[in-house]
XYZ file of C-alpha atoms in Angstrom:
671
model
C 11.456 -111.154 -131.246
C 14.916 -111.004 -129.787
C 18.474 -111.124 -131.193
C 21.122 -111.195 -128.741
C 24.682 -111.172 -128.211
C 26.473 -112.536 -124.956
C 29.011 -111.492 -122.645
C 31.977 -113.601 -124.375
C 31.150 -111.987 -127.724
C 30.771 -108.347 -126.634
C 34.032 -108.499 -124.528
C 36.012 -109.365 -127.955
C 36.352 -105.957 -129.217
C 37.188 -106.829 -132.779
C 34.180 -109.120 -133.305
C 31.579 -106.948 -131.431
C 32.739 -103.652 -132.994
C 31.758 -105.103 -136.538
C 28.124 -105.399 -134.987
C 25.997 -102.042 -135.168
C 22.637 -100.985 -133.558
C 20.392 -98.529 -135.685
C 17.340 -96.576 -134.311
C 15.253 -94.308 -136.804
C 12.819 -91.815 -136.467
C 10.478 -91.541 -139.622
C 12.339 -88.377 -140.606
C 15.577 -89.524 -142.046
C 17.514 -89.283 -138.800
C 19.094 -91.989 -136.504
C 20.843 -93.226 -133.270
C 23.580 -95.490 -134.160
C 26.717 -97.030 -133.233
C 28.575 -100.218 -132.782
C 26.727 -102.396 -130.184
C 29.523 -101.855 -127.613
C 29.431 -98.206 -127.923
C 32.895 -97.548 -129.832
C 32.048 -95.495 -133.199
C 33.553 -97.212 -136.156
C 32.306 -94.921 -138.956
C 31.821 -90.929 -139.177
C 27.981 -91.645 -139.640
C 27.718 -93.064 -135.818
C 26.137 -90.816 -133.666
C 23.916 -90.971 -130.413
C 21.653 -88.257 -132.108
C 21.781 -87.551 -135.831
C 18.657 -85.762 -136.735
C 17.512 -84.651 -140.155
C 16.938 -80.796 -139.706
C 14.914 -80.470 -142.930
C 13.384 -83.953 -142.983
C 14.716 -86.073 -144.927
C 17.449 -84.046 -145.739
C 20.203 -82.306 -143.878
C 21.298 -84.950 -141.590
C 23.613 -83.801 -139.097
C 25.529 -85.818 -136.509
C 24.753 -83.172 -133.368
C 25.579 -85.294 -130.065
C 28.064 -88.049 -131.024
C 28.352 -89.741 -127.558
C 26.998 -89.772 -124.059
C 30.056 -91.393 -122.478
C 28.957 -92.934 -119.111
C 30.887 -93.655 -115.664
C 29.489 -95.497 -112.735
C 31.103 -94.440 -109.295
C 30.471 -96.325 -106.239
C 32.042 -96.369 -102.985
C 35.070 -94.060 -104.439
C 35.621 -96.287 -107.282
C 35.167 -95.348 -111.019
C 33.905 -97.816 -113.596
C 33.781 -96.120 -117.081
C 31.422 -98.397 -118.954
C 31.593 -96.708 -122.258
C 34.245 -97.652 -125.102
C 36.134 -95.407 -127.676
C 38.957 -96.144 -130.056
C 41.739 -93.516 -130.395
C 44.253 -92.931 -132.842
C 47.142 -95.609 -132.607
C 44.401 -98.184 -131.909
C 44.223 -97.131 -128.102
C 41.112 -98.487 -126.747
C 40.002 -96.481 -123.786
C 37.935 -96.990 -121.647
C 37.441 -100.674 -122.187
C 33.684 -100.577 -121.070
C 32.723 -103.627 -123.270
C 34.138 -105.682 -120.471
C 31.213 -104.623 -118.231
C 28.866 -105.786 -120.778
C 26.671 -108.931 -119.859
C 24.390 -108.848 -122.836
C 23.150 -106.689 -126.140
C 19.633 -107.444 -127.115
C 17.818 -106.160 -130.335
C 14.035 -106.523 -129.225
C 11.782 -103.741 -130.321
C 14.456 -101.276 -128.966
C 18.135 -102.051 -128.444
C 19.043 -102.914 -124.960
C 22.114 -103.320 -123.028
C 22.852 -104.877 -119.517
C 26.186 -103.686 -117.553
C 27.443 -105.304 -114.492
C 30.128 -103.669 -112.012
C 30.772 -104.229 -108.450
C 27.341 -105.380 -107.305
C 25.388 -102.897 -109.740
C 23.491 -104.164 -112.799
C 22.238 -101.397 -115.118
C 19.878 -101.773 -118.206
C 20.242 -99.274 -120.879
C 17.703 -98.842 -123.619
C 17.870 -96.572 -126.586
C 14.563 -95.222 -128.572
C 14.189 -92.511 -131.222
C 10.662 -91.240 -131.139
C 8.790 -91.683 -134.272
C 8.363 -88.171 -136.506
C 10.171 -85.928 -134.065
C 13.947 -85.411 -133.767
C 14.145 -87.003 -130.309
C 15.927 -89.727 -128.702
C 15.027 -91.149 -125.261
C 17.686 -93.167 -123.133
C 16.424 -95.217 -120.295
C 18.705 -96.303 -117.486
C 17.016 -99.141 -115.313
C 18.959 -100.157 -112.027
C 18.128 -103.802 -111.970
C 20.372 -104.419 -108.809
C 22.696 -102.352 -106.922
C 24.099 -103.466 -103.372
C 24.520 -99.708 -102.539
C 23.665 -96.151 -103.937
C 25.861 -94.885 -106.893
C 26.557 -91.812 -109.041
C 26.210 -92.065 -112.805
C 28.287 -89.558 -114.750
C 27.300 -88.537 -118.303
C 29.838 -86.924 -120.568
C 28.236 -85.564 -123.717
C 30.564 -85.365 -126.560
C 29.554 -82.888 -129.551
C 30.247 -83.142 -133.086
C 27.656 -80.970 -134.461
C 28.621 -81.205 -138.332
C 26.820 -82.766 -141.385
C 27.054 -86.570 -141.300
C 29.645 -87.164 -144.220
C 31.981 -84.889 -142.648
C 34.642 -85.150 -139.864
C 34.921 -82.349 -137.149
C 38.164 -81.199 -135.434
C 39.050 -79.102 -132.986
C 38.454 -75.389 -134.007
C 37.281 -71.741 -132.401
C 34.008 -72.406 -134.695
C 32.660 -74.632 -132.080
C 30.621 -72.704 -129.579
C 31.514 -73.570 -125.807
C 28.722 -71.416 -124.405
C 25.999 -73.735 -122.848
C 23.488 -73.603 -119.854
C 21.368 -75.588 -117.572
C 18.021 -74.394 -116.550
C 15.142 -76.125 -114.703
C 17.005 -79.596 -115.388
C 17.398 -78.987 -118.988
C 20.925 -78.526 -120.745
C 21.027 -76.361 -123.889
C 23.520 -75.339 -126.305
C 24.066 -74.435 -129.970
C 27.461 -75.962 -130.654
C 27.651 -75.189 -134.178
C 26.069 -71.696 -133.480
C 22.925 -72.760 -135.560
C 21.308 -75.921 -134.328
C 19.960 -76.461 -130.927
C 20.589 -79.395 -128.753
C 18.457 -79.832 -125.715
C 19.445 -82.606 -122.945
C 17.001 -83.435 -120.170
C 18.545 -85.402 -117.094
C 15.813 -85.341 -114.438
C 17.259 -85.039 -110.924
C 20.594 -84.696 -111.979
C 23.391 -81.782 -111.361
C 25.460 -80.267 -114.269
C 29.037 -79.249 -114.005
C 30.267 -76.919 -116.750
C 33.941 -77.878 -117.755
C 34.383 -77.399 -121.502
C 37.316 -79.171 -123.190
C 38.054 -81.214 -126.464
C 38.646 -84.726 -126.664
C 41.005 -85.440 -129.682
C 41.770 -88.074 -132.143
C 38.692 -90.568 -131.974
C 39.417 -93.388 -134.695
C 36.602 -94.732 -136.912
C 37.998 -97.931 -138.232
C 35.625 -98.783 -140.930
C 36.335 -95.114 -142.516
C 40.113 -96.274 -142.393
C 39.337 -99.461 -144.254
C 37.321 -97.587 -146.777
C 40.273 -95.404 -147.454
C 38.777 -92.471 -146.116
C 39.602 -89.795 -143.370
C 39.023 -91.615 -140.212
C 39.946 -89.373 -137.125
C 37.781 -87.008 -135.395
C 37.802 -84.443 -132.180
C 34.708 -83.883 -130.009
C 33.609 -81.288 -127.536
C 32.325 -81.811 -124.391
C 30.647 -78.793 -122.467
C 30.547 -80.310 -119.051
C 29.367 -83.444 -116.931
C 25.969 -84.472 -115.576
C 25.850 -86.273 -112.031
C 22.934 -88.733 -111.436
C 22.267 -90.062 -108.118
C 20.721 -93.725 -108.392
C 19.895 -96.861 -106.207
C 18.249 -100.303 -106.753
C 14.864 -99.939 -108.906
C 15.479 -96.503 -109.885
C 14.612 -95.521 -113.375
C 16.257 -92.663 -115.212
C 14.756 -91.367 -118.485
C 17.187 -88.836 -120.460
C 15.548 -86.909 -123.522
C 17.706 -85.546 -126.167
C 16.105 -83.261 -128.670
C 16.138 -80.330 -131.114
C 13.342 -78.816 -129.317
C 12.800 -77.849 -125.530
C 11.706 -80.968 -123.948
C 10.491 -78.724 -120.735
C 7.531 -80.793 -119.270
C 7.825 -84.031 -121.352
C 7.813 -87.470 -119.817
C 10.710 -89.731 -121.174
C 8.919 -92.816 -119.876
C 5.663 -91.821 -121.664
C 7.331 -91.098 -124.933
C 9.123 -94.500 -124.843
C 5.918 -96.342 -123.987
C 4.056 -94.426 -126.877
C 6.679 -95.532 -129.466
C 6.743 -99.295 -127.913
C 2.866 -99.485 -128.468
C 3.408 -98.121 -132.105
C 6.085 -100.390 -133.038
C 4.038 -103.320 -131.424
C 1.047 -102.554 -133.590
C 3.263 -103.159 -136.828
C 3.667 -106.687 -135.871
C 0.243 -107.242 -134.305
C -1.763 -110.382 -135.158
C 1.382 -111.908 -137.218
C 2.742 -115.392 -137.535
C 5.077 -116.018 -134.446
C 8.211 -115.818 -136.710
C 11.111 -113.843 -135.453
C 12.517 -113.304 -138.876
C 9.366 -111.959 -140.278
C 8.645 -109.733 -137.287
C 11.900 -108.186 -137.298
C 12.024 -107.534 -140.903
C 8.874 -105.503 -140.363
C 10.397 -103.527 -137.467
C 13.530 -102.777 -139.935
C 10.931 -102.043 -142.687
C 9.474 -99.276 -140.527
C 12.902 -97.495 -140.418
C 12.947 -96.601 -144.019
C 9.559 -95.088 -144.503
C 9.929 -91.176 -143.820
C 8.360 -88.089 -144.250
C 8.956 -85.804 -147.522
C 6.781 -82.501 -146.860
C 3.167 -84.068 -146.264
C 3.935 -87.060 -148.367
C 6.288 -89.844 -147.712
C 9.475 -91.312 -149.463
C 11.762 -94.302 -148.659
C 15.346 -93.789 -147.701
C 17.369 -96.222 -149.738
C 19.943 -97.168 -147.079
C 21.305 -96.053 -143.826
C 23.673 -94.213 -143.064
C 24.702 -92.163 -146.488
C 21.943 -92.568 -148.930
C 19.029 -90.477 -149.634
C 15.704 -91.450 -151.289
C 16.592 -92.802 -154.668
C 13.794 -93.534 -157.282
C 14.865 -96.861 -158.351
C 15.329 -98.258 -154.601
C 12.271 -96.612 -153.638
C 9.852 -98.580 -156.436
C 11.694 -101.712 -155.944
C 11.312 -101.396 -152.168
C 7.804 -100.098 -152.002
C 5.833 -103.512 -152.277
C 7.854 -104.984 -149.437
C 8.273 -102.218 -147.206
C 4.400 -101.003 -147.574
C 2.375 -103.373 -149.385
C 3.394 -106.434 -147.726
C 2.969 -104.616 -144.074
C -0.635 -103.270 -145.033
C 0.800 -99.753 -145.281
C -1.180 -98.730 -148.088
C -1.624 -95.038 -147.195
C 1.981 -94.875 -147.086
C 2.541 -96.427 -150.326
C -0.129 -93.919 -151.796
C 1.946 -91.025 -150.499
C 5.101 -92.435 -151.787
C 3.515 -92.918 -155.359
C 2.276 -89.382 -155.346
C 5.411 -87.664 -154.156
C 7.266 -89.199 -157.271
C 4.364 -88.660 -159.559
C 5.118 -85.023 -158.742
C 8.660 -85.157 -159.712
C 8.437 -86.854 -163.147
C 10.288 -85.019 -165.836
C 10.389 -85.746 -169.519
C 9.065 -89.194 -168.901
C 11.560 -89.739 -166.309
C 11.522 -90.564 -162.479
C 14.535 -88.824 -160.490
C 17.282 -91.352 -159.987
C 17.891 -89.488 -156.548
C 16.794 -86.640 -154.603
C 19.967 -84.804 -153.280
C 20.433 -82.898 -150.025
C 20.969 -79.472 -151.376
C 20.387 -79.815 -155.365
C 17.990 -80.499 -157.688
C 17.082 -84.322 -158.395
C 19.250 -86.477 -160.571
C 17.419 -88.345 -163.539
C 20.410 -90.421 -164.675
C 18.617 -93.773 -164.719
C 16.404 -96.069 -167.183
C 14.996 -98.500 -164.827
C 13.546 -96.496 -161.777
C 11.049 -95.234 -163.956
C 9.966 -98.603 -165.321
C 9.852 -100.158 -161.720
C 7.377 -97.233 -160.950
C 4.977 -99.356 -163.187
C 5.533 -102.396 -161.172
C 4.812 -100.379 -157.842
C 1.654 -98.891 -159.148
C 0.467 -102.413 -160.460
C 1.203 -104.133 -157.208
C -0.544 -101.106 -155.298
C -3.604 -101.466 -157.207
C -3.757 -105.262 -156.821
C -3.237 -105.013 -152.866
C -5.327 -101.869 -152.187
C -8.141 -101.721 -154.902
C -7.750 -98.296 -155.112
C -8.912 -97.869 -158.686
C -9.696 -94.079 -158.124
C -6.221 -92.911 -157.172
C -4.319 -95.069 -159.840
C -6.898 -94.029 -162.926
C -7.276 -90.328 -161.963
C -3.829 -89.331 -160.627
C -1.488 -91.879 -161.777
C -2.567 -93.123 -165.256
C -1.925 -89.648 -166.900
C 1.425 -89.679 -165.456
C 1.977 -93.217 -166.856
C 0.708 -92.124 -170.227
C 3.288 -89.385 -170.291
C 6.131 -91.870 -169.353
C 5.152 -94.109 -172.164
C 4.927 -91.297 -174.738
C 8.665 -89.857 -173.706
C 9.958 -93.438 -174.208
C 8.245 -93.984 -177.468
C 9.485 -90.513 -178.984
C 12.837 -90.782 -176.941
C 14.000 -89.083 -173.722
C 17.261 -88.142 -171.672
C 20.414 -90.387 -172.062
C 19.255 -91.700 -175.700
C 16.404 -93.704 -173.824
C 14.074 -94.658 -176.784
C 12.042 -97.485 -178.241
C 14.004 -99.198 -181.168
C 12.302 -100.226 -184.225
C 12.379 -103.900 -182.835
C 10.180 -102.727 -179.941
C 13.041 -102.981 -177.411
C 13.897 -100.357 -175.371
C 17.464 -98.701 -175.840
C 19.330 -96.751 -173.369
C 22.812 -95.175 -172.891
C 25.269 -92.396 -173.785
C 29.320 -92.863 -173.603
C 30.108 -92.101 -169.799
C 26.996 -92.768 -168.312
C 25.527 -95.400 -166.093
C 21.774 -95.948 -166.440
C 21.124 -99.278 -164.899
C 20.981 -100.474 -161.293
C 24.605 -101.734 -161.859
C 25.702 -97.968 -161.902
C 29.297 -97.856 -160.527
C 31.479 -95.123 -162.136
C 34.981 -94.036 -161.359
C 35.609 -90.698 -162.960
C 34.884 -91.190 -166.343
C 35.059 -94.757 -166.375
C 31.714 -96.515 -166.328
C 32.557 -99.894 -164.709
C 29.480 -101.872 -166.251
C 28.075 -99.482 -169.014
C 25.742 -101.934 -170.194
C 24.753 -99.468 -173.089
C 22.483 -100.768 -175.668
C 19.517 -103.171 -174.520
C 19.883 -104.709 -171.090
C 18.000 -107.862 -170.179
C 16.257 -106.556 -167.078
C 15.452 -103.187 -169.037
C 13.488 -105.124 -171.860
C 11.616 -107.083 -168.999
C 10.538 -103.983 -167.238
C 9.626 -102.208 -170.406
C 7.529 -105.256 -171.338
C 5.745 -105.108 -168.145
C 5.354 -101.534 -168.248
C 3.411 -101.841 -171.669
C 1.308 -104.731 -170.286
C 0.487 -102.802 -167.093
C -0.370 -99.668 -169.029
C -2.573 -101.887 -171.353
C -4.195 -103.221 -168.364
C -4.902 -99.941 -166.672
C -6.391 -98.318 -169.819
C -8.687 -101.497 -170.010
C -9.731 -100.868 -166.768
C -10.328 -97.087 -167.597
C -12.392 -98.469 -170.732
C -10.083 -97.108 -173.148
C -9.993 -100.426 -175.073
C -8.941 -99.040 -178.579
C -5.718 -97.541 -176.908
C -5.154 -100.711 -174.721
C -5.234 -102.677 -177.883
C -2.315 -100.467 -179.596
C -0.200 -100.867 -176.544
C -0.869 -104.747 -176.487
C 0.389 -104.746 -179.824
C 3.469 -103.058 -179.030
C 4.160 -105.503 -176.096
C 3.723 -108.363 -178.391
C 6.330 -107.138 -180.677
C 8.461 -106.326 -177.736
C 8.268 -110.018 -176.538
C 8.623 -111.488 -180.225
C 12.114 -109.444 -180.540
C 13.315 -110.493 -177.225
C 12.595 -114.049 -177.720
C 14.683 -113.682 -180.949
C 17.542 -111.991 -179.758
C 18.219 -112.872 -176.101
C 18.388 -116.627 -175.664
C 21.920 -117.834 -175.509
C 21.674 -121.414 -176.854
C 25.374 -122.419 -176.012
C 25.212 -121.302 -172.349
C 21.521 -122.180 -172.137
C 20.684 -118.724 -170.422
C 19.947 -115.155 -171.437
C 22.300 -112.612 -172.708
C 22.832 -109.931 -170.415
C 22.753 -106.886 -173.004
C 22.585 -106.425 -176.673
C 25.182 -103.532 -176.874
C 24.936 -100.577 -179.028
C 26.498 -102.362 -182.264
C 23.957 -105.176 -181.839
C 26.469 -107.625 -180.324
C 25.139 -109.718 -177.503
C 27.102 -109.906 -174.307
C 27.040 -113.590 -172.759
C 28.144 -112.624 -169.450
C 26.402 -114.538 -166.715
C 24.505 -112.069 -164.386
C 21.349 -112.184 -162.228
C 19.863 -109.707 -164.116
C 18.003 -112.276 -166.436
C 15.931 -113.297 -163.493
C 13.530 -110.298 -163.975
C 12.621 -111.847 -167.400
C 10.773 -114.465 -165.448
C 10.380 -112.740 -161.751
C 8.159 -109.766 -162.981
C 4.318 -109.987 -163.109
C 4.407 -110.676 -167.202
C 7.352 -113.091 -167.904
C 9.193 -113.036 -171.218
C 10.275 -116.482 -170.993
C 8.755 -119.530 -169.712
C 8.868 -123.381 -169.365
C 12.042 -124.922 -170.431
C 13.986 -122.027 -171.000
C 13.047 -120.492 -167.638
C 14.301 -123.861 -165.731
C 17.421 -123.923 -167.673
C 18.232 -120.316 -166.915
C 17.196 -120.830 -163.279
C 19.569 -123.783 -162.742
C 22.637 -122.190 -164.119
C 21.949 -118.956 -161.947
C 21.304 -121.353 -159.047
C 24.581 -123.189 -159.536
C 27.218 -120.091 -160.230
C 25.478 -116.979 -158.692
C 23.153 -118.223 -155.694
C 24.741 -117.568 -152.212
C 22.934 -117.803 -148.528
C 22.737 -114.003 -148.486
C 21.949 -113.149 -151.920
C 22.896 -113.542 -155.649
C 26.581 -112.897 -157.101
C 26.830 -110.482 -159.838
C 29.389 -112.344 -161.567
C 30.318 -116.052 -161.405
C 33.408 -117.046 -159.726
C 34.751 -118.566 -163.105
C 34.305 -114.855 -164.817
C 37.756 -113.373 -165.528
C 36.491 -110.173 -164.084
C 35.323 -111.660 -160.930
C 36.118 -109.840 -157.634
C 36.194 -112.209 -154.639
C 36.245 -109.289 -151.819
C 34.545 -105.777 -151.663
C 36.820 -103.125 -149.734
C 39.521 -100.788 -149.774
C 39.424 -97.377 -151.152
C 36.797 -95.905 -153.610
C 38.282 -97.013 -156.595
C 38.810 -100.738 -155.619
C 35.298 -100.680 -154.107
C 33.435 -99.144 -157.147
C 35.405 -101.289 -159.418
C 34.287 -104.550 -157.622
C 30.792 -103.175 -156.997
C 28.988 -105.255 -159.595
C 32.001 -107.642 -160.417
C 30.959 -110.670 -158.286
C 29.934 -108.748 -154.997
C 26.515 -110.428 -153.585
C 23.394 -108.401 -153.489
C 20.645 -109.507 -150.910
C 17.833 -107.582 -152.579
C 17.972 -110.304 -155.857
C 16.585 -112.725 -153.239
C 13.432 -111.543 -154.109
C 13.535 -112.307 -157.799
C 15.218 -115.648 -157.301
C 12.397 -116.855 -155.085
C 9.868 -115.502 -157.615
C 11.531 -117.593 -160.372
C 11.561 -120.564 -158.044
C 7.808 -120.238 -157.413
C 7.000 -119.782 -161.272
C 9.256 -122.755 -162.294
C 7.848 -125.014 -159.862
C 4.283 -123.720 -159.828
C 2.902 -126.586 -157.394
C 3.223 -125.278 -153.854
C 4.339 -128.629 -152.499
C 7.289 -128.497 -154.895
C 8.384 -124.932 -154.549
C 7.765 -124.500 -150.789
C 10.953 -126.647 -149.763
C 13.041 -124.628 -152.005
C 11.864 -121.381 -150.827
C 11.874 -121.648 -147.295
C 15.300 -123.100 -147.684
C 16.190 -119.741 -149.008
C 14.878 -117.928 -145.967
C 16.638 -120.325 -143.665
C 20.014 -120.062 -145.058
C 19.561 -116.231 -145.208
C 18.265 -115.528 -141.527
C 21.349 -115.902 -139.530
C 22.518 -112.575 -141.231
C 19.863 -110.760 -139.006
C 22.368 -111.327 -136.074
C 25.589 -109.721 -137.598
C 26.538 -106.538 -139.041
C 23.436 -104.190 -138.268
C 21.585 -106.415 -135.711
C 18.009 -106.912 -136.903
C 18.616 -105.209 -140.407
C 19.991 -106.420 -143.790
C 23.051 -105.072 -145.376
C 23.351 -103.734 -148.891
C 25.970 -106.243 -150.132
C 28.494 -109.012 -149.112
C 31.726 -110.405 -150.285
C 31.444 -112.887 -153.355
C 33.588 -115.420 -151.601
C 32.434 -117.183 -148.502
C 31.796 -116.553 -145.559
C 30.276 -113.758 -147.545
C 31.266 -110.687 -145.310
C 28.553 -108.014 -144.808
C 29.534 -104.827 -146.791
C 28.228 -101.372 -147.916
C 25.389 -99.744 -146.075
C 24.655 -101.943 -143.004
C 20.896 -101.362 -143.437
C 19.236 -101.290 -147.190
C 15.820 -100.731 -148.052
C 15.458 -102.970 -151.211
C 17.297 -105.878 -149.354
C 14.732 -105.812 -146.313
C 11.958 -105.236 -148.664
C 12.663 -108.188 -151.210
C 13.079 -110.755 -148.205
C 10.164 -109.487 -146.444
C 8.132 -109.573 -149.707
C 8.649 -112.865 -150.450
C 8.255 -114.219 -147.071
C 4.697 -112.628 -147.126
C 3.724 -113.314 -150.559
C 4.542 -117.040 -150.437
C 3.938 -117.459 -146.364
C 7.438 -118.545 -145.822
C 7.210 -118.847 -142.236
C 9.155 -121.452 -140.481
C 6.451 -124.104 -139.917
C 8.231 -127.217 -140.842
C 11.348 -128.926 -139.595
C 14.617 -128.088 -141.520
C 16.555 -131.049 -143.201
C 20.143 -129.641 -143.286
C 23.203 -131.289 -144.989
C 26.641 -131.816 -143.136
C 27.639 -128.015 -143.596
C 24.567 -126.971 -141.813
C 22.881 -125.355 -145.264
C 19.155 -126.057 -145.291
C 18.490 -128.513 -148.201
C 14.751 -128.905 -147.994
C 11.922 -129.212 -145.713
C 10.304 -132.294 -144.249
C 6.448 -132.533 -144.254
C 4.929 -131.235 -141.225
C-alpha cells in the first residue's frame, strides 16, 4: 500500500514542498505539513486538535524541529522557510525517502546514522505519537528536539506577544504548558532531559497562503529543548496530547492504531488505489456528540450537509461502515428545519440552511443506506417521518423561494443567494446564480419523489405512494419537454427565473442519468455523454465549463476574488468522476462494454494519489493541463465518489492497460 518519494525528489525544495502528509484522529483534528516538514499553510501543524469535536480546531504545537548531534557535529534535519525566501535549516538534504503506508514515514541519513521517523494520530483522542527508530548508527548520538508553539485558532496566524505564556515545566519525564493560558499541551519524551530557555522564532513564511493572497507570516514560541541519547536499534516514542500521558506507552498506542487501520482493508483485493482510498476515507468520518458526521475537507472545512450526503455512500457504505452511516443520517435528521438540512455546521454559530441540493441528496443517501444495510426499521421508523416533512415543505414552499412550480419542477433562488453546489459568491455578486430550475436539482427532486414513494410502499402506505408517483411522473414529463437542447444535443443547465433556458455546457446534466432514477435514457443519454466526454472530461475530474466558453478560466489561483470567480468557470472537480462513471455504465449496460472505459477512468486518475496530499484526493484542479491540484488537499466527496465507483463496479486493476502514445489509458485488453 505504499506511495513513495525518493531522495532526488525530496531534495528539490520547490517540488517537495508542494506535497503534503495528513494524519487525522476521528475528532476533526490533524497532524499535517509538507512532506519535508516546511510548513506552507497556516493550517499545517504537528498537533492540531479539535478542542470540542469536531469544532474549535487549533494549531497548538506547530513543529518539533530536530537536530542530530554526533561527535561534536550538528545536523539540523528539519526544514523551514522564512520571510525573504530564506530556507533554514535545509534538512530535506538529509532525507532518503518519504513513504505513505498505513502511516507517513521518513528516513534520514547523516554521517553514518540512519533514522526512520513515523507520525501517527490516535483515533478518537487528541493525541499524536512520533516514533524515531535508529536503523543504523556507527556511534551513539544526541537527538535534540525543539518544540515550536502556535497555540491559536486554525484560521489565524500568531505573532510574538506577551499574551503567550512562557511558563512550562517538566515532571516525571513529561513536559507541560498552557501556551495560550487555556489549552494544555503535554509532551512525553522518555529518557530525555529538558532545558528551559524560552525564546521566539520569527517570520516563518507560508508560501501557499502568499499564493492565495492572504497573510503568510508567523512567529512561533519555543519554551526549551529536549535531549535524547540514542544508539543503533533504539526506538524513541514521543507522545503529544491535550491530556497527561503519564503511564501511557507510545509503542502500544501506535500498534493499536496500526491494527485498527489494517482492519479497514482486511480481505480486500490487493489493489493499492482501493486500499489507499479506504484509509483516506477513514479520515473524514468524525464524532459529533454521540453520533457521527463527515468533515467536508481538510484543512478548513467543517461538516457540510451537501458534502456529507454526497460522500456518505462512498465513505461508509462502500467500506461496510453501516453503523457510522446510520449515525450520520441520524445526526442530520435532528437538524432538519423548515424541511431543509443545514448547508453547514459552523464553529461557534448556528447552522446555515442556504442550499437547495443538500436536502435532496439526503434522500439518495437514505435510499442507498437501505439497499446496502437492509435496515428497514431505522429508515421507516426514524427517517421516513423526516422525509415526509421535507417533501411537504418543498411542496408548500420554504426558505429562499424553494418550491414546487405548477409544472412539477422545483424552483429555487432569490437575488443574492447561491443555493446549488456551484455556490461561489463575492460580496453581493453570485458568480453562478443559477436561479430558477437547475438541471441537477430537477434530477434530485425527481429521485426524492421516487425514493419517497418506494419507502411509502415499503411502509404499506400505498395510496399515499400512488399520489407521490403521480407527482414524480409530472416532474419527468415537464423535464423532458423543457430541458433537452436540440441544437447542442445535451441538456440545458438551468431554466432561469424568466423561463429562459441556459445552454451553458456544464457537468450538472450528468445527474439526470447517474442517479438511481434516470430522467433521460437511450439516444439522448448517449449524445449527452459524448459531448461531456469530449469537452469536460479530464484525467482528474470534469471541467465546470468547456474551454471554448467565453467565461472559461484555465487556472485557479490568486487572491480570494480571483479564486472564487474561477471556482466553477472551468475549474476541474474530481467528485464528478463518480457521476461520470455511473453514466458510462448506464449508457453501456453490458459489463464487457463498459468495463474497459470505466477502468480507464480510474487508471488515468490514480497518479494523483502520489501528488499534493499523498494518498488523498484534492478538491479541485486547474482546468488546463497539467491540471495542477488546488483547493483543499483532501476532500471528502472527491475520495468518496472515486472509491464508490471502484467498489460498485469492481474496477480493480485486473487487466493489462493499453495506452496511447501520451501514456493515457484508452482501453483494457482481455485478461
